[in-house]
Amino acid sequence: MNNQPKPIFFPDLQKLVIRLRDDLNDHLFVLLYAYNGTGKTRMSMAFKDYAKKRKKNPGADTLYFNAFTEDLFSWDNDLANDTERVLKINASSKFFNGFKELALEEKIFAYLERYADFDFKIDYDNWKVIFSKGEQNHIKVSRGEENIFIWCVFLSICELVIEDSKSYEWVKYVYIDDPISSLDDNNAIAVASDLAQLLKKGKDRIKTVISSHHSLFFNVVCNELKQFKHKRYFLYKNVDKGHILRPTDDTPYFHHVAILSELNRVKESGQINTYHFNMLRSILEKTSTFFGFTDFSECIKDIDDEVLYSRALNLLSHGKYSVYEPVEMGEDNKELFTRILQAFQDKYKFELPELLPYEPSNESQE
């Protein structure tokens, strides 16, 4: 008998949001792993908007971090003189309610110094940030540095929420979607750990949803928060429409084998796109790391056509293939993909989870 938890189908985002909010009635955290292109950002906005649109006690209740949060900041590059470059703040957003009164520089810098080596000053009269490094003022930081600065601003605001600042007393939930998209492994661990420590500190004040496609970040967060009441899911798109939520509370690394299940599904359907070679390469990389191999090709060592397979994976996984604009493979590459996938699974016997079929679920509403 298969005791694996059944995937749950949600035809639209509102029903999915209701499920997540129901989970938070009894749990402190909901942790979602999902690939890019699944609709994580749209879901975070739907979660935020749900409270505003409900009939009973409508109003904002969610402080969120996602791609839209970064849009609250924009550069003035001083094109006329090219000397006084500043990062402008959209002061009209509720996100910045307590900024001016509570002077956040000290809190922000306490986080920022862990990840970066530049300084900053906030001009509250003109709502802009001036960056500096050494003797240089009004510098333009890199995109990555800008993102980490905005993340530190968000963490500082979360601290105000936890401290029951009057400006943020409306916050009941925090929703965090892929906080930093381009981190190396060391910084991914540091960001995940720092976030988890903050959420532990605030567990009696706020409840939190975290969604991410970054497997290392997600695993660290799961391990840090596993002692507290939480729900853990793998979120993926239904083939036709809607989303599927698969509970993974007993399988913390579920998303790794879920990729294999997805690759088997496309192999059977014949709808194999170019980016699936990237996914297959990712599986081999993770497997080789687990076994301590120096190269992913050792995962297919001593099998027929290992040289051909290794070359194919090197060549066909290096293209910048997008899940947003899928391109179907040619028949020759489809056959090669199928042979490599089958050879890998013949050598390593993974117990693959059930992603489909799914069971519809009728969810309650708040």
mmCIF file of C-alpha atoms in Angstrom:
data_model
loop_
_atom_site.group_PDB
_atom_site.id
_atom_site.type_symbol
_atom_site.label_atom_id
_atom_site.label_comp_id
_atom_site.label_asym_id
_atom_site.label_seq_id
_atom_site.Cartn_x
_atom_site.Cartn_y
_atom_site.Cartn_z
ATOM 1 C CA MET A 1 0.000 0.000 0.000
ATOM 2 C CA ASN A 2 1.317 3.441 -0.946
ATOM 3 C CA ASN A 3 1.271 5.731 2.092
ATOM 4 C CA GLN A 4 2.736 8.716 0.282
ATOM 5 C CA PRO A 5 0.707 11.904 0.737
ATOM 6 C CA LYS A 6 -1.503 12.665 -2.237
ATOM 7 C CA PRO A 7 -0.949 15.733 -4.398
ATOM 8 C CA ILE A 8 -3.765 18.282 -4.160
ATOM 9 C CA PHE A 9 -5.061 20.120 -7.217
ATOM 10 C CA PHE A 10 -6.055 23.798 -7.118
ATOM 11 C CA PRO A 11 -7.778 25.187 -10.226
ATOM 12 C CA ASP A 12 -6.941 28.799 -9.383
ATOM 13 C CA LEU A 13 -4.656 30.858 -7.164
ATOM 14 C CA GLN A 14 -7.416 31.957 -4.797
ATOM 15 C CA LYS A 15 -8.148 28.391 -3.700
ATOM 16 C CA LEU A 16 -4.428 27.792 -3.253
ATOM 17 C CA VAL A 17 -4.103 30.952 -1.154
ATOM 18 C CA ILE A 18 -7.024 29.855 1.024
ATOM 19 C CA ARG A 19 -5.243 26.557 1.659
ATOM 20 C CA LEU A 20 -2.032 28.319 2.700
ATOM 21 C CA ARG A 21 -3.903 30.683 5.006
ATOM 22 C CA ASP A 22 -5.764 27.739 6.529
ATOM 23 C CA ASP A 23 -2.428 26.030 7.172
ATOM 24 C CA LEU A 24 -1.206 29.108 9.018
ATOM 25 C CA ASN A 25 -4.134 28.863 11.427
ATOM 26 C CA ASP A 26 -2.384 25.861 12.978
ATOM 27 C CA HIS A 27 1.242 26.306 11.920
ATOM 28 C CA LEU A 28 3.909 28.973 12.224
ATOM 29 C CA PHE A 29 5.514 28.467 8.831
ATOM 30 C CA VAL A 30 4.606 27.235 5.361
ATOM 31 C CA LEU A 31 7.632 26.328 3.235
ATOM 32 C CA LEU A 32 7.189 25.938 -0.522
ATOM 33 C CA TYR A 33 9.697 24.648 -3.026
ATOM 34 C CA ALA A 34 8.840 25.486 -6.646
ATOM 35 C CA TYR A 35 10.688 25.850 -9.924
ATOM 36 C CA ASN A 36 11.037 29.184 -11.664
ATOM 37 C CA GLY A 37 8.099 29.767 -13.968
ATOM 38 C CA THR A 38 5.639 28.124 -11.579
ATOM 39 C CA GLY A 39 3.983 31.406 -10.629
ATOM 40 C CA LYS A 40 5.480 31.947 -7.172
ATOM 41 C CA THR A 41 5.473 35.733 -7.469
ATOM 42 C CA ARG A 42 1.859 35.841 -8.645
ATOM 43 C CA MET A 43 0.913 33.591 -5.763
ATOM 44 C CA SER A 44 2.614 35.869 -3.229
ATOM 45 C CA MET A 45 0.628 38.804 -4.607
ATOM 46 C CA ALA A 46 -2.598 36.785 -4.523
ATOM 47 C CA PHE A 47 -1.885 35.906 -0.884
ATOM 48 C CA LYS A 48 -1.349 39.588 -0.094
ATOM 49 C CA ASP A 49 -4.432 40.745 -2.016
ATOM 50 C CA TYR A 50 -6.752 38.134 -0.507
ATOM 51 C CA ALA A 51 -7.090 40.033 2.774
ATOM 52 C CA LYS A 52 -7.831 43.285 0.974
ATOM 53 C CA LYS A 53 -10.641 41.760 -1.096
ATOM 54 C CA ARG A 54 -12.396 39.550 1.433
ATOM 55 C CA LYS A 55 -15.888 40.577 2.526
ATOM 56 C CA LYS A 56 -15.257 40.286 6.258
ATOM 57 C CA ASN A 57 -12.783 42.805 7.729
ATOM 58 C CA PRO A 58 -10.985 43.700 4.484
ATOM 59 C CA GLY A 59 -7.565 45.288 4.828
ATOM 60 C CA ALA A 60 -3.854 44.677 4.393
ATOM 61 C CA ASP A 61 -2.349 41.995 6.629
ATOM 62 C CA THR A 62 0.743 40.787 4.732
ATOM 63 C CA LEU A 63 4.253 42.213 4.550
ATOM 64 C CA TYR A 64 5.818 40.661 1.470
ATOM 65 C CA PHE A 65 9.147 40.369 -0.267
ATOM 66 C CA ASN A 66 9.209 39.459 -3.946
ATOM 67 C CA ALA A 67 10.228 40.897 -7.313
ATOM 68 C CA PHE A 68 7.805 43.789 -6.795
ATOM 69 C CA THR A 69 9.586 44.789 -3.585
ATOM 70 C CA GLU A 70 12.717 45.513 -5.585
ATOM 71 C CA ASP A 71 10.627 47.749 -7.855
ATOM 72 C CA LEU A 72 10.001 50.077 -4.907
ATOM 73 C CA PHE A 73 13.571 51.281 -5.455
ATOM 74 C CA SER A 74 14.849 52.906 -8.656
ATOM 75 C CA TRP A 75 18.086 54.566 -9.747
ATOM 76 C CA ASP A 76 18.626 58.216 -10.557
ATOM 77 C CA ASN A 77 21.905 57.999 -12.464
ATOM 78 C CA ASP A 78 22.403 61.771 -12.756
ATOM 79 C CA LEU A 79 22.776 61.537 -16.517
ATOM 80 C CA ALA A 80 23.481 65.260 -16.806
ATOM 81 C CA ASN A 81 26.568 65.312 -14.571
ATOM 82 C CA ASP A 82 27.250 61.621 -13.898
ATOM 83 C CA THR A 83 28.381 62.403 -10.346
ATOM 84 C CA GLU A 84 25.505 62.084 -7.866
ATOM 85 C CA ARG A 85 23.939 58.691 -8.435
ATOM 86 C CA VAL A 86 21.278 57.796 -5.856
ATOM 87 C CA LEU A 87 18.755 55.022 -5.259
ATOM 88 C CA LYS A 88 15.269 56.518 -4.989
ATOM 89 C CA ILE A 89 12.640 55.156 -2.598
ATOM 90 C CA ASN A 90 8.941 54.994 -3.450
ATOM 91 C CA ALA A 91 7.741 56.688 -0.265
ATOM 92 C CA SER A 92 4.051 56.199 -1.076
ATOM 93 C CA SER A 93 4.247 52.450 -0.412
ATOM 94 C CA LYS A 94 2.937 51.107 2.899
ATOM 95 C CA PHE A 95 6.146 49.097 2.992
ATOM 96 C CA PHE A 96 7.949 52.223 4.241
ATOM 97 C CA ASN A 97 5.428 53.256 6.916
ATOM 98 C CA GLY A 98 7.931 53.466 9.740
ATOM 99 C CA PHE A 99 10.991 54.483 7.780
ATOM 100 C CA LYS A 100 11.207 58.147 8.603
ATOM 101 C CA GLU A 101 10.089 58.005 12.231
ATOM 102 C CA LEU A 102 12.166 54.999 13.230
ATOM 103 C CA ALA A 103 15.483 55.686 11.430
ATOM 104 C CA LEU A 104 16.450 52.226 10.260
ATOM 105 C CA GLU A 105 20.107 52.738 9.302
ATOM 106 C CA GLU A 106 21.504 50.957 12.336
ATOM 107 C CA LYS A 107 19.298 47.902 11.870
ATOM 108 C CA ILE A 108 19.987 47.767 8.133
ATOM 109 C CA PHE A 109 23.737 48.079 8.568
ATOM 110 C CA ALA A 110 23.787 45.296 11.178
ATOM 111 C CA TYR A 111 22.624 42.946 8.414
ATOM 112 C CA LEU A 112 24.408 44.568 5.485
ATOM 113 C CA GLU A 113 27.890 44.311 6.979
ATOM 114 C CA ARG A 114 27.530 40.512 6.964
ATOM 115 C CA TYR A 115 27.180 40.403 3.188
ATOM 116 C CA ALA A 116 28.731 43.542 1.667
ATOM 117 C CA ASP A 117 31.537 46.075 2.118
ATOM 118 C CA PHE A 118 29.880 49.352 1.099
ATOM 119 C CA ASP A 119 28.205 51.997 3.250
ATOM 120 C CA PHE A 120 25.021 54.000 2.783
ATOM 121 C CA LYS A 121 23.075 56.986 4.049
ATOM 122 C CA ILE A 122 19.327 57.531 3.795
ATOM 123 C CA ASP A 123 18.122 61.035 2.931
ATOM 124 C CA TYR A 124 14.663 60.982 4.507
ATOM 125 C CA ASP A 125 13.737 64.440 3.233
ATOM 126 C CA ASN A 126 14.192 63.452 -0.405
ATOM 127 C CA TRP A 127 13.603 59.711 -0.021
ATOM 128 C CA LYS A 128 16.829 58.514 -1.542
ATOM 129 C CA VAL A 129 19.794 56.333 -0.592
ATOM 130 C CA ILE A 130 23.382 57.450 -1.123
ATOM 131 C CA PHE A 131 25.993 54.689 -1.338
ATOM 132 C CA SER A 132 29.689 55.037 -0.620
ATOM 133 C CA LYS A 133 32.815 52.915 -0.457
ATOM 134 C CA GLY A 134 35.991 54.258 1.105
ATOM 135 C CA GLU A 135 36.523 57.799 -0.176
ATOM 136 C CA GLN A 136 34.013 57.394 -3.007
ATOM 137 C CA ASN A 137 30.531 58.839 -2.537
ATOM 138 C CA HIS A 138 27.403 58.606 -4.668
ATOM 139 C CA ILE A 139 28.583 55.330 -6.167
ATOM 140 C CA LYS A 140 26.292 53.021 -8.073
ATOM 141 C CA VAL A 141 26.437 49.582 -6.503
ATOM 142 C CA SER A 142 26.078 46.435 -8.588
ATOM 143 C CA ARG A 143 22.724 44.789 -9.183
ATOM 144 C CA GLY A 144 23.618 42.047 -6.723
ATOM 145 C CA GLU A 145 24.674 44.577 -4.079
ATOM 146 C CA GLU A 146 21.476 46.533 -4.630
ATOM 147 C CA ASN A 147 19.416 43.367 -4.135
ATOM 148 C CA ILE A 148 21.200 42.466 -0.921
ATOM 149 C CA PHE A 149 20.698 46.032 0.368
ATOM 150 C CA ILE A 150 16.949 45.833 -0.318
ATOM 151 C CA TRP A 151 16.860 42.445 1.402
ATOM 152 C CA CYS A 152 18.536 43.967 4.472
ATOM 153 C CA VAL A 153 15.948 46.758 4.454
ATOM 154 C CA PHE A 154 13.225 44.124 4.466
ATOM 155 C CA LEU A 155 14.810 42.229 7.363
ATOM 156 C CA SER A 156 15.028 45.473 9.322
ATOM 157 C CA ILE A 157 11.341 46.163 8.739
ATOM 158 C CA CYS A 158 10.577 42.615 9.902
ATOM 159 C CA GLU A 159 12.401 43.461 13.112
ATOM 160 C CA LEU A 160 10.101 46.450 13.583
ATOM 161 C CA VAL A 161 7.105 44.169 13.086
ATOM 162 C CA ILE A 162 8.427 41.739 15.688
ATOM 163 C CA GLU A 163 9.075 44.624 18.080
ATOM 164 C CA ASP A 164 5.400 45.651 17.724
ATOM 165 C CA SER A 165 6.124 48.966 16.074
ATOM 166 C CA LYS A 166 2.874 50.905 15.738
ATOM 167 C CA SER A 167 3.639 51.621 12.089
ATOM 168 C CA TYR A 168 3.481 47.896 11.303
ATOM 169 C CA GLU A 169 0.814 46.675 13.690
ATOM 170 C CA TRP A 170 -1.314 45.736 10.649
ATOM 171 C CA VAL A 171 1.102 42.922 9.730
ATOM 172 C CA LYS A 172 -0.167 39.440 10.543
ATOM 173 C CA TYR A 173 1.722 37.468 7.902
ATOM 174 C CA VAL A 174 5.092 37.717 6.198
ATOM 175 C CA TYR A 175 5.412 36.262 2.699
ATOM 176 C CA ILE A 176 8.921 35.829 1.277
ATOM 177 C CA ASP A 177 9.444 34.711 -2.305
ATOM 178 C CA ASP A 178 12.979 33.940 -3.515
ATOM 179 C CA PRO A 179 14.742 36.604 -1.461
ATOM 180 C CA ILE A 180 18.043 36.608 -3.336
ATOM 181 C CA SER A 181 18.086 35.013 -6.759
ATOM 182 C CA SER A 182 21.822 35.039 -7.533
ATOM 183 C CA LEU A 183 23.756 33.900 -4.475
ATOM 184 C CA ASP A 184 26.763 31.651 -4.245
ATOM 185 C CA ASP A 185 26.441 28.721 -1.848
ATOM 186 C CA ASN A 186 28.140 30.435 1.098
ATOM 187 C CA ASN A 187 25.882 33.479 0.937
ATOM 188 C CA ALA A 188 22.810 31.316 0.331
ATOM 189 C CA ILE A 189 23.519 29.511 3.598
ATOM 190 C CA ALA A 190 24.179 32.778 5.442
ATOM 191 C CA VAL A 191 21.013 34.475 4.165
ATOM 192 C CA ALA A 192 18.878 31.417 4.940
ATOM 193 C CA SER A 193 20.333 31.055 8.421
ATOM 194 C CA ASP A 194 19.948 34.754 9.268
ATOM 195 C CA LEU A 195 16.365 34.714 8.041
ATOM 196 C CA ALA A 196 15.552 31.624 10.093
ATOM 197 C CA GLN A 197 16.999 33.183 13.243
ATOM 198 C CA LEU A 198 14.853 36.277 12.744
ATOM 199 C CA LEU A 199 11.714 34.202 12.164
ATOM 200 C CA LYS A 200 12.380 32.146 15.280
ATOM 201 C CA LYS A 201 12.642 35.385 17.217
ATOM 202 C CA GLY A 202 9.317 36.569 15.812
ATOM 203 C CA LYS A 203 7.362 33.311 15.912
ATOM 204 C CA ASP A 204 4.972 34.632 18.565
ATOM 205 C CA ARG A 205 4.202 37.758 16.539
ATOM 206 C CA ILE A 206 3.974 36.742 12.868
ATOM 207 C CA LYS A 207 3.359 33.699 10.697
ATOM 208 C CA THR A 208 5.372 33.211 7.550
ATOM 209 C CA VAL A 209 5.248 31.708 4.062
ATOM 210 C CA ILE A 210 8.549 31.160 2.244
ATOM 211 C CA SER A 211 8.737 30.056 -1.390
ATOM 212 C CA SER A 212 11.954 29.404 -3.293
ATOM 213 C CA HIS A 213 13.490 27.605 -6.254
ATOM 214 C CA HIS A 214 16.965 27.685 -4.667
ATOM 215 C CA SER A 215 17.448 24.158 -3.310
ATOM 216 C CA LEU A 216 20.309 24.948 -0.919
ATOM 217 C CA PHE A 217 18.561 28.002 0.527
ATOM 218 C CA PHE A 218 15.357 25.986 0.903
ATOM 219 C CA ASN A 219 17.080 23.052 2.614
ATOM 220 C CA VAL A 220 18.830 25.316 5.123
ATOM 221 C CA VAL A 221 15.552 27.063 5.991
ATOM 222 C CA CYS A 222 13.809 23.688 6.390
ATOM 223 C CA ASN A 223 16.517 22.403 8.709
ATOM 224 C CA GLU A 224 16.545 25.598 10.775
ATOM 225 C CA LEU A 225 12.765 25.660 11.255
ATOM 226 C CA LYS A 226 11.978 21.937 11.444
ATOM 227 C CA GLN A 227 11.566 22.011 15.236
ATOM 228 C CA PHE A 228 8.602 24.383 14.945
ATOM 229 C CA LYS A 229 5.112 23.657 13.643
ATOM 230 C CA HIS A 230 5.289 24.006 9.892
ATOM 231 C CA LYS A 231 3.981 22.661 6.605
ATOM 232 C CA ARG A 232 6.306 21.830 3.749
ATOM 233 C CA TYR A 233 5.210 21.472 0.134
ATOM 234 C CA PHE A 234 6.432 21.011 -3.399
ATOM 235 C CA LEU A 235 4.434 23.312 -5.688
ATOM 236 C CA TYR A 236 4.195 22.700 -9.405
ATOM 237 C CA LYS A 237 1.973 23.478 -12.344
ATOM 238 C CA ASN A 238 -0.689 21.144 -13.575
ATOM 239 C CA VAL A 239 -0.131 20.052 -17.171
ATOM 240 C CA ASP A 240 -3.197 21.951 -18.407
ATOM 241 C CA LYS A 241 -3.998 24.638 -15.829
ATOM 242 C CA GLY A 242 -3.977 25.338 -12.129
ATOM 243 C CA HIS A 243 -1.407 24.229 -9.567
ATOM 244 C CA ILE A 244 -0.636 21.096 -7.595
ATOM 245 C CA LEU A 245 0.536 21.094 -3.996
ATOM 246 C CA ARG A 246 2.358 17.993 -2.837
ATOM 247 C CA PRO A 247 3.009 17.668 0.938
ATOM 248 C CA THR A 248 6.651 16.790 1.640
ATOM 249 C CA ASP A 249 6.862 17.034 5.426
ATOM 250 C CA ASP A 250 8.456 13.593 5.722
ATOM 251 C CA THR A 251 10.732 13.983 2.705
ATOM 252 C CA PRO A 252 12.787 17.179 3.083
ATOM 253 C CA TYR A 253 14.749 16.664 -0.145
ATOM 254 C CA PHE A 254 11.664 15.720 -2.113
ATOM 255 C CA HIS A 255 12.244 18.339 -4.796
ATOM 256 C CA HIS A 256 15.379 16.549 -6.032
ATOM 257 C CA VAL A 257 13.553 13.324 -6.856
ATOM 258 C CA ALA A 258 10.558 15.351 -8.033
ATOM 259 C CA ILE A 259 12.724 16.623 -10.872
ATOM 260 C CA LEU A 260 13.367 13.013 -11.865
ATOM 261 C CA SER A 261 9.635 12.329 -11.809
ATOM 262 C CA GLU A 262 9.072 15.320 -14.066
ATOM 263 C CA LEU A 263 11.771 14.128 -16.479
ATOM 264 C CA ASN A 264 10.176 10.692 -16.631
ATOM 265 C CA ARG A 265 6.812 12.275 -17.329
ATOM 266 C CA VAL A 266 8.118 14.270 -20.298
ATOM 267 C CA LYS A 267 10.017 11.221 -21.544
ATOM 268 C CA GLU A 268 6.789 9.217 -21.631
ATOM 269 C CA SER A 269 4.820 12.031 -23.245
ATOM 270 C CA GLY A 270 7.481 12.831 -25.828
ATOM 271 C CA GLN A 271 7.139 16.555 -25.025
ATOM 272 C CA ILE A 272 10.837 16.999 -24.265
ATOM 273 C CA ASN A 273 12.113 20.576 -24.397
ATOM 274 C CA THR A 274 15.675 21.834 -24.611
ATOM 275 C CA TYR A 275 15.750 23.009 -20.982
ATOM 276 C CA HIS A 276 15.099 19.435 -19.816
ATOM 277 C CA PHE A 277 18.745 18.671 -20.582
ATOM 278 C CA ASN A 278 19.669 21.347 -18.020
ATOM 279 C CA MET A 279 17.406 19.643 -15.474
ATOM 280 C CA LEU A 280 18.985 16.257 -16.188
ATOM 281 C CA ARG A 281 22.470 17.721 -15.829
ATOM 282 C CA SER A 282 21.384 19.265 -12.498
ATOM 283 C CA ILE A 283 20.290 15.848 -11.211
ATOM 284 C CA LEU A 284 23.635 14.307 -12.142
ATOM 285 C CA GLU A 285 25.514 17.194 -10.517
ATOM 286 C CA LYS A 286 23.611 16.750 -7.247
ATOM 287 C CA THR A 287 24.107 12.984 -7.322
ATOM 288 C CA SER A 288 27.840 13.338 -7.932
ATOM 289 C CA THR A 289 28.112 15.788 -5.026
ATOM 290 C CA PHE A 290 26.293 13.351 -2.749
ATOM 291 C CA PHE A 291 28.697 10.537 -3.628
ATOM 292 C CA GLY A 292 31.772 12.773 -3.438
ATOM 293 C CA PHE A 293 32.623 12.451 -7.129
ATOM 294 C CA THR A 294 34.816 15.101 -8.719
ATOM 295 C CA ASP A 295 32.700 15.328 -11.872
ATOM 296 C CA PHE A 296 29.083 14.603 -12.759
ATOM 297 C CA SER A 297 30.210 12.257 -15.553
ATOM 298 C CA GLU A 298 31.289 9.734 -12.911
ATOM 299 C CA CYS A 299 27.578 9.104 -12.318
ATOM 300 C CA ILE A 300 27.428 7.398 -15.718
ATOM 301 C CA LYS A 301 30.841 5.757 -15.560
ATOM 302 C CA ASP A 302 31.104 2.155 -16.782
ATOM 303 C CA ILE A 303 27.800 2.204 -18.630
ATOM 304 C CA ASP A 304 27.441 1.778 -22.365
ATOM 305 C CA ASP A 305 28.122 4.944 -24.389
ATOM 306 C CA GLU A 306 29.367 6.855 -21.331
ATOM 307 C CA VAL A 307 31.681 9.048 -23.439
ATOM 308 C CA LEU A 308 28.850 9.988 -25.804
ATOM 309 C CA TYR A 309 26.491 10.703 -22.907
ATOM 310 C CA SER A 310 29.037 12.849 -21.086
ATOM 311 C CA ARG A 311 29.762 14.919 -24.188
ATOM 312 C CA ALA A 312 26.066 15.332 -24.909
ATOM 313 C CA LEU A 313 25.324 16.522 -21.380
ATOM 314 C CA ASN A 314 28.210 18.983 -21.516
ATOM 315 C CA LEU A 315 27.158 20.376 -24.870
ATOM 316 C CA LEU A 316 23.370 20.354 -24.601
ATOM 317 C CA SER A 317 23.097 21.643 -21.029
ATOM 318 C CA HIS A 318 25.159 24.777 -21.651
ATOM 319 C CA GLY A 319 22.569 26.622 -23.699
ATOM 320 C CA LYS A 320 20.535 29.355 -22.015
ATOM 321 C CA TYR A 321 17.258 27.524 -22.447
ATOM 322 C CA SER A 322 14.323 29.204 -20.750
ATOM 323 C CA VAL A 323 11.339 27.554 -19.103
ATOM 324 C CA TYR A 324 9.392 30.676 -20.112
ATOM 325 C CA GLU A 325 10.008 30.120 -23.841
ATOM 326 C CA PRO A 326 10.267 26.334 -24.207
ATOM 327 C CA VAL A 327 11.697 24.918 -27.416
ATOM 328 C CA GLU A 328 11.036 21.280 -28.239
ATOM 329 C CA MET A 329 14.074 19.077 -28.903
ATOM 330 C CA GLY A 330 14.737 17.479 -32.237
ATOM 331 C CA GLU A 331 14.017 13.760 -32.506
ATOM 332 C CA ASP A 332 17.698 12.751 -32.339
ATOM 333 C CA ASN A 333 18.229 14.701 -29.124
ATOM 334 C CA LYS A 334 15.003 13.341 -27.658
ATOM 335 C CA GLU A 335 16.279 9.816 -28.208
ATOM 336 C CA LEU A 336 19.648 10.696 -26.678
ATOM 337 C CA PHE A 337 17.969 12.339 -23.673
ATOM 338 C CA THR A 338 15.800 9.252 -23.125
ATOM 339 C CA ARG A 339 18.786 6.898 -23.292
ATOM 340 C CA ILE A 340 20.830 8.951 -20.799
ATOM 341 C CA LEU A 341 17.927 9.264 -18.375
ATOM 342 C CA GLN A 342 17.201 5.544 -18.540
ATOM 343 C CA ALA A 343 20.861 4.576 -18.099
ATOM 344 C CA PHE A 344 21.164 6.838 -15.057
ATOM 345 C CA GLN A 345 18.041 5.388 -13.445
ATOM 346 C CA ASP A 346 19.135 1.841 -14.188
ATOM 347 C CA LYS A 347 22.309 2.532 -12.213
ATOM 348 C CA TYR A 348 20.706 4.487 -9.348
ATOM 349 C CA LYS A 349 17.413 3.143 -8.044
ATOM 350 C CA PHE A 350 15.452 6.167 -6.844
ATOM 351 C CA GLU A 351 11.987 5.761 -5.379
ATOM 352 C CA LEU A 352 10.121 8.350 -7.375
ATOM 353 C CA PRO A 353 7.170 10.230 -5.871
ATOM 354 C CA GLU A 354 3.719 10.444 -7.363
ATOM 355 C CA LEU A 355 3.185 13.824 -8.977
ATOM 356 C CA LEU A 356 0.197 12.840 -11.083
ATOM 357 C CA PRO A 357 -2.594 11.920 -10.867
ATOM 358 C CA TYR A 358 -3.873 14.334 -8.266
ATOM 359 C CA GLU A 359 -7.004 14.596 -6.193
ATOM 360 C CA PRO A 360 -9.132 17.752 -6.203
ATOM 361 C CA SER A 361 -9.692 19.254 -2.787
ATOM 362 C CA ASN A 362 -12.459 21.470 -1.456
ATOM 363 C CA GLU A 363 -10.857 24.011 0.836
ATOM 364 C CA SER A 364 -12.510 26.061 3.547
ATOM 365 C CA GLN A 365 -12.403 29.841 3.541
ATOM 366 C CA GLU A 366 -11.509 32.264 6.273
#
